[in-house]
XYZ file of C-alpha atoms in Angstrom:
445
model
C 2.877 -24.530 1.452
C 4.687 -27.733 2.205
C 3.093 -30.084 4.695
C 4.498 -29.995 8.231
C 3.796 -31.622 11.584
C 1.416 -29.900 13.975
C 2.928 -26.806 15.553
C 3.151 -26.838 19.388
C 0.698 -24.530 21.149
C 3.520 -22.548 22.746
C 5.016 -21.835 19.304
C 1.624 -20.737 17.979
C 1.263 -18.293 20.874
C 4.727 -16.937 20.097
C 3.774 -16.414 16.438
C 0.531 -14.734 17.485
C 2.263 -12.295 19.831
C 4.817 -11.425 17.164
C 2.179 -10.900 14.471
C 0.066 -8.686 16.741
C 3.089 -6.657 17.898
C 4.015 -5.851 14.282
C 0.588 -5.720 12.625
C -1.308 -3.408 14.992
C 1.106 -0.445 14.719
C 1.421 -1.091 10.967
C -2.362 -0.858 10.622
C -2.400 2.470 12.461
C 0.307 3.867 10.192
C -1.502 2.661 7.062
C -4.765 4.297 8.139
C -2.973 7.576 8.886
C -1.631 7.896 5.329
C -4.904 8.642 3.468
C -5.828 11.141 6.174
C -3.366 13.602 4.621
C -5.542 13.980 1.530
C -8.702 14.017 3.656
C -7.367 16.971 5.686
C -6.398 18.833 2.511
C -9.874 18.166 1.096
C -11.614 19.411 4.231
C -9.571 22.614 4.365
C -9.704 23.391 0.644
C -13.371 22.462 0.403
C -14.216 25.688 2.259
C -12.369 27.750 -0.350
C -14.702 26.766 -3.188
C -15.711 24.083 -5.648
C -13.066 24.988 -8.237
C -10.282 24.721 -5.674
C -11.595 21.376 -4.431
C -11.884 20.073 -7.991
C -8.304 21.164 -8.638
C -7.150 19.340 -5.513
C -8.953 16.185 -6.652
C -7.020 16.064 -9.921
C -3.666 16.978 -8.375
C -4.076 14.521 -5.493
C -4.895 11.700 -7.945
C -1.696 12.454 -9.873
C 0.431 12.601 -6.722
C -1.061 9.422 -5.286
C -0.383 7.587 -8.539
C 3.204 8.869 -8.713
C 4.016 7.845 -5.140
C 2.181 4.482 -5.200
C 4.215 3.392 -8.224
C 7.312 3.538 -6.003
C 5.862 1.578 -3.074
C 8.462 -1.093 -3.888
C 10.909 1.135 -1.984
C 9.196 -0.002 1.220
C 8.537 -3.615 0.219
C 11.955 -4.470 -1.214
C 13.791 -2.686 1.598
C 11.792 -4.496 4.289
C 12.706 -7.908 2.875
C 16.382 -7.108 2.324
C 16.893 -5.543 5.754
C 14.962 -8.312 7.567
C 17.175 -10.992 5.985
C 20.309 -9.329 7.297
C 18.728 -8.875 10.703
C 18.044 -12.610 10.761
C 21.652 -13.262 9.774
C 22.766 -11.177 12.769
C 24.457 -8.471 10.656
C 22.807 -5.227 11.778
C 25.499 -3.075 10.184
C 24.842 -4.624 6.780
C 21.079 -4.379 7.373
C 21.248 -0.632 7.928
C 23.694 -0.243 5.048
C 21.137 -1.971 2.829
C 18.489 0.425 4.126
C 20.657 3.439 3.315
C 20.978 2.208 -0.273
C 17.176 2.203 -0.486
C 16.995 5.730 0.933
C 19.569 7.031 -1.574
C 17.566 5.392 -4.376
C 14.436 7.144 -3.059
C 16.190 10.525 -3.209
C 17.355 9.912 -6.780
C 13.909 8.815 -7.936
C 12.284 11.760 -6.151
C 14.595 14.220 -7.870
C 13.791 12.624 -11.244
C 10.049 12.953 -10.594
C 10.448 16.660 -9.780
C 12.350 17.233 -13.029
C 9.496 15.599 -14.961
C 6.501 17.042 -13.087
C 7.397 20.734 -12.767
C 7.480 21.569 -16.498
C 4.698 19.155 -17.475
C 2.224 19.963 -14.669
C -0.262 21.905 -16.872
C -0.282 19.104 -19.461
C -0.718 16.382 -16.802
C -3.626 18.283 -15.272
C -5.288 18.585 -18.677
C -4.792 14.881 -19.456
C -6.438 13.952 -16.149
C -9.513 15.919 -17.159
C -9.406 19.085 -15.041
C -11.909 21.707 -16.181
C -10.602 25.099 -17.365
C -11.820 26.653 -14.097
C -10.111 24.047 -11.887
C -6.920 23.589 -13.934
C -4.984 26.602 -12.503
C -5.599 25.397 -8.942
C -4.617 21.835 -9.831
C -1.416 23.045 -11.487
C -0.482 25.193 -8.493
C -1.073 22.384 -6.003
C 0.733 19.804 -8.160
C 3.837 21.928 -8.744
C 4.273 22.819 -5.079
C 3.466 19.349 -3.769
C 5.887 17.778 -6.249
C 8.694 19.379 -4.259
C 7.774 17.059 -1.406
C 7.944 13.860 -3.469
C 11.586 13.095 -2.552
C 10.566 13.316 1.112
C 7.554 11.058 0.465
C 9.779 8.451 -1.175
C 12.339 8.684 1.632
C 9.474 8.018 4.059
C 8.600 4.874 2.059
C 12.180 3.590 2.030
C 12.858 4.453 5.687
C 9.590 2.804 6.706
C 10.860 -0.324 4.965
C 14.128 -0.084 6.915
C 12.342 0.055 10.259
C 9.913 -2.709 9.344
C 12.882 -4.868 8.392
C 14.368 -4.087 11.810
C 11.074 -5.438 13.282
C 9.980 -1.924 14.323
C 6.487 -0.861 13.239
C 5.876 1.427 16.224
C 8.136 4.240 15.062
C 6.356 4.516 11.659
C 3.062 4.757 13.558
C 4.340 7.607 15.762
C 5.791 9.431 12.758
C 2.571 9.002 10.765
C 0.434 10.379 13.607
C 2.833 13.292 14.114
C 2.898 14.025 10.405
C -0.894 13.971 10.185
C -1.202 16.376 13.144
C 1.409 18.741 11.720
C -0.228 18.643 8.290
C -3.621 19.574 9.736
C -2.208 22.501 11.720
C -0.067 23.773 8.838
C -2.936 23.537 6.360
C -5.287 25.552 8.557
C -2.636 28.150 9.347
C -1.259 28.662 5.838
C -4.610 28.528 4.025
C -6.668 30.745 6.343
C -4.366 32.706 8.658
C -1.678 33.392 6.055
C -4.249 33.665 3.245
C -2.260 31.514 0.820
C -5.273 29.550 -0.413
C -4.639 26.238 -2.169
C -0.904 27.010 -2.349
C -0.850 27.144 1.452
C -2.359 23.667 1.639
C 0.297 22.327 -0.732
C 3.113 23.957 1.232
C 1.694 22.588 4.472
C 1.778 19.056 3.076
C 5.337 19.530 1.751
C 6.565 20.781 5.135
C 4.855 17.930 6.982
C 6.326 15.319 4.608
C 9.807 16.837 4.916
C 9.445 16.784 8.698
C 8.510 13.094 8.600
C 11.482 12.319 6.365
C 13.793 14.232 8.729
C 12.602 12.188 11.708
C 13.110 8.931 9.833
C 16.583 9.959 8.682
C 17.525 10.883 12.243
C 16.470 7.437 13.471
C 18.292 5.611 10.663
C 21.456 7.724 10.963
C 21.628 7.055 14.708
C 21.300 3.341 14.033
C 24.020 3.524 11.376
C 26.448 5.249 13.738
C 25.629 2.809 16.541
C 26.443 -0.197 14.366
C 29.227 1.317 12.277
C 27.340 1.368 8.967
C 28.404 3.753 6.243
C 26.049 6.567 5.253
C 27.692 7.324 1.916
C 25.910 6.440 -1.328
C 27.145 3.176 -2.834
C 26.539 2.849 -6.566
C 26.518 -0.963 -6.515
C 24.119 -1.082 -3.553
C 21.760 1.477 -5.085
C 21.784 -0.429 -8.368
C 21.015 -3.685 -6.527
C 18.067 -2.004 -4.771
C 16.739 -0.768 -8.093
C 17.070 -4.218 -9.667
C 15.236 -5.835 -6.741
C 12.500 -3.232 -7.084
C 11.811 -3.732 -10.804
C 9.709 -6.928 -10.388
C 7.706 -5.302 -7.583
C 7.208 -2.247 -9.797
C 5.762 -4.518 -12.509
C 3.506 -6.119 -9.899
C 2.307 -2.720 -8.682
C 1.673 -1.386 -12.183
C -0.321 -4.513 -13.056
C -2.422 -4.096 -9.920
C -2.985 -0.408 -10.724
C -4.070 -1.452 -14.220
C -6.681 -3.783 -12.689
C -8.148 -0.912 -10.658
C -8.079 1.488 -13.616
C -9.843 -1.030 -15.875
C -12.478 -1.654 -13.212
C -13.140 2.081 -12.833
C -13.265 2.604 -16.607
C -15.777 -0.236 -17.004
C -17.904 1.095 -14.145
C -17.967 4.511 -15.808
C -19.369 2.911 -18.973
C -22.184 1.319 -16.975
C -23.711 4.687 -16.030
C -23.556 7.481 -13.469
C -25.284 5.504 -10.716
C -22.984 2.528 -11.240
C -19.757 4.559 -11.189
C -20.938 6.349 -8.044
C -21.688 3.017 -6.354
C -18.378 1.607 -7.613
C -16.409 4.439 -6.008
C -18.162 3.822 -2.687
C -17.461 0.082 -2.845
C -13.854 0.703 -3.889
C -13.287 3.041 -0.947
C -14.541 0.341 1.449
C -12.507 -2.350 -0.327
C -9.354 -0.262 0.116
C -10.135 0.314 3.801
C -10.529 -3.436 4.336
C -7.241 -3.918 2.516
C -5.462 -1.834 5.164
C -6.410 -4.357 7.863
C -5.172 -7.305 5.806
C -2.087 -5.461 4.579
C -1.021 -4.846 8.170
C -0.703 -8.615 8.698
C 1.098 -8.885 5.352
C 3.619 -6.268 6.517
C 4.254 -8.337 9.637
C 4.745 -11.294 7.298
C 7.375 -9.462 5.251
C 9.423 -8.681 8.353
C 9.042 -12.065 10.068
C 9.646 -14.233 6.993
C 12.680 -12.209 5.925
C 14.203 -12.564 9.391
C 13.644 -16.346 9.522
C 15.163 -16.867 6.080
C 18.123 -14.652 6.900
C 18.739 -16.794 9.979
C 18.585 -19.967 7.858
C 15.465 -21.131 9.706
C 13.455 -22.899 7.006
C 11.133 -24.590 9.495
C 10.464 -21.320 11.300
C 9.649 -19.575 8.024
C 7.223 -22.328 7.034
C 5.538 -22.357 10.445
C 5.199 -18.559 10.467
C 3.713 -18.656 6.962
C 1.099 -21.224 7.955
C 0.105 -19.300 11.071
C -0.216 -16.025 9.168
C -2.417 -17.697 6.558
C -4.680 -18.809 9.410
C -4.747 -15.200 10.588
C -5.584 -14.043 7.061
C -8.504 -16.466 6.705
C -9.893 -15.610 10.157
C -9.517 -11.867 9.526
C -11.162 -12.203 6.115
C -14.149 -14.039 7.590
C -14.494 -11.437 10.363
C -14.295 -8.546 7.886
C -16.821 -10.234 5.577
C -19.323 -10.650 8.409
C -18.705 -7.029 9.450
C -19.448 -5.789 5.918
C -22.748 -7.672 5.831
C -23.828 -6.433 9.260
C -22.708 -2.854 8.641
C -24.411 -2.402 5.266
C -27.511 -0.677 6.713
C -25.248 1.794 8.530
C -22.572 2.185 5.858
C -24.680 2.948 2.799
C -26.611 5.970 4.193
C -23.295 7.655 5.003
C -22.567 7.968 1.298
C -25.864 8.155 -0.595
C -29.642 8.368 -0.345
C -30.172 7.889 -4.088
C -32.125 4.633 -4.731
C -30.425 4.269 -8.121
C -27.056 4.072 -6.333
C -28.214 2.110 -3.287
C -29.741 -0.769 -5.246
C -26.526 -2.011 -6.939
C -24.573 -1.078 -3.828
C -26.475 -3.487 -1.578
C -25.731 -6.556 -3.698
C -22.189 -5.520 -4.629
C -21.243 -5.241 -0.968
C -22.317 -8.865 -0.534
C -19.838 -9.856 -3.240
C -17.125 -7.917 -1.404
C -18.062 -9.673 1.858
C -17.937 -13.127 0.261
C -14.477 -12.539 -1.183
C -12.852 -11.273 2.033
C -11.523 -14.708 3.133
C -9.927 -15.044 -0.313
C -8.492 -11.543 0.054
C -7.102 -12.529 3.454
C -5.131 -15.393 1.915
C -3.966 -13.209 -0.997
C -2.613 -10.407 1.175
C -0.813 -12.790 3.533
C 0.835 -14.876 0.825
C 1.754 -11.696 -1.054
C 3.520 -10.463 2.087
C 5.210 -13.830 2.668
C 6.665 -13.940 -0.842
C 7.741 -10.300 -0.608
C 9.512 -11.078 2.648
C 11.232 -13.966 0.875
C 12.395 -11.616 -1.895
C 10.413 -13.583 -4.478
C 9.675 -10.494 -6.584
C 10.053 -12.046 -10.062
C 7.366 -14.639 -9.314
C 5.049 -11.964 -7.874
C 5.487 -9.889 -11.022
C 4.696 -12.820 -13.308
C 1.713 -13.895 -11.225
C 0.217 -10.417 -11.287
C 0.666 -10.108 -15.061
C -1.172 -13.436 -15.467
C -3.918 -12.177 -13.159
C -4.266 -8.992 -15.213
C -4.484 -11.060 -18.405
C -7.386 -13.050 -16.909
C -9.166 -10.067 -15.372
C -9.049 -7.623 -18.296
C -11.191 -9.614 -20.775
C -13.597 -10.665 -17.998
C -14.123 -7.058 -16.906
C -14.377 -5.676 -20.439
C -16.992 -8.318 -21.254
C -19.322 -7.033 -18.525
C -20.855 -4.107 -20.476
C -20.703 -6.059 -23.739
C -22.836 -8.816 -22.208
C -25.226 -6.391 -20.540
C -23.900 -6.968 -17.040
C -23.980 -4.389 -14.270
C -21.890 -3.397 -11.271
C -22.462 -6.731 -9.514
C -21.049 -8.571 -12.525
C -18.025 -6.257 -12.544
C -17.313 -7.063 -8.905
C -17.664 -10.762 -9.610
C -14.882 -10.150 -12.143
C -12.931 -8.538 -9.286
C -13.638 -11.686 -7.236
C -12.255 -13.747 -10.124
C -9.142 -11.570 -10.094
C -8.607 -12.208 -6.372
C -9.195 -15.940 -6.843
C -6.584 -16.140 -9.591
C -4.143 -14.264 -7.371
C -4.849 -16.682 -4.533
C -4.246 -19.722 -6.722
C -0.974 -18.438 -8.174
C 0.356 -17.453 -4.730
C -0.826 -20.699 -3.101
C 0.888 -22.822 -5.754
C 4.146 -20.976 -5.146
C 4.090 -21.225 -1.369
C 3.015 -24.888 -1.478
C 5.987 -25.711 -3.707
C 8.450 -24.432 -1.102
C 10.627 -22.861 -3.818
C 10.298 -19.466 -2.156
C 12.249 -20.710 0.879
C 15.763 -19.502 0.024
C 17.894 -18.932 3.114
C 20.834 -16.590 3.686
C 21.547 -12.896 4.208
C 20.682 -12.240 0.567
C 18.546 -14.134 -1.919
């Protein structure tokens, strides 16, 4: 970040109120998302082990498929926020509609691929012969809801760009409640088994998409924005999303390599790794909420041509990221005696877990900076740099992680490699923001 004079206290309070107003609802919505799979797991778990194993494979495939397209939310947030800052709400919503049409097209393409290949995908992901039929059933039915899931991503990006994170929270809570009720009713009362759980999730996702579309359509009519698909706009959305797709795939590769290395270390290590990873992802939700606020705020400032405001907001959010990272790190250390017994009583798992959690705690301030600067550059539409930075990070992390078993290291060494990965990300993002080259003003980048 470029150097700037001290920010007046009144301006800092304004930034703080704005960050809190956007980040708190965003955090609630983020936490609600994984609860869908948790509800499905709880309901299906009472049907039997084979059904639950089938759900595990199918859910992993669905989560991977949807997470690859998370750029629909990120790119749309930045583009819409810029036009909001420029005072052109009609164009902002029009931009959002292009993202929603792209989501529908991508969702339809995924269905075409998944339906005929479901048995093969289930086999590749390692489902046992007993669990494979259940996994295939759940995957094929749930795939029908993927267009709705992607519309939810894109529409969430529209509302975030419009500086509204409350509506996504309400929709997420409503969707979670509906999913729980539908799952229980269709699985047990209707006797549909695992198929009932899949249909319940599809219906809940379609309901969420319908609510979002209603909100966006009303906004479009209010501001005179066209709802028709525009080939040039959809193509522009896709082009803006490609760098973020590369970034996401590189990040997914980091997590896959880490899991593969942990599996080579032994059963106790992979079990401990999964526990640590689940906590790491939960902590990421808290930091990502501030990053989402950053996407919306930075995009709006740049759209309004307010370079100084964008820089000041960036600096304040970095301060929030560092403070949040320190607080989360302290919380991890203090909560270890309570957290570990929730997951395991096996000494072979608890021993590496205790030390690995310390590594996670130490790296939280770094993670705080990474998430914030990631959100800032996304809000600025700086996708190509983010893609390149993440590829560089992957190139550094992969050999470090793969060297862990070769050098006789354990789970703690693997998570030090994860700490290295986060440090490299921090350095690449810090260099970019400090240069000021990300500050490009105007309704479009």
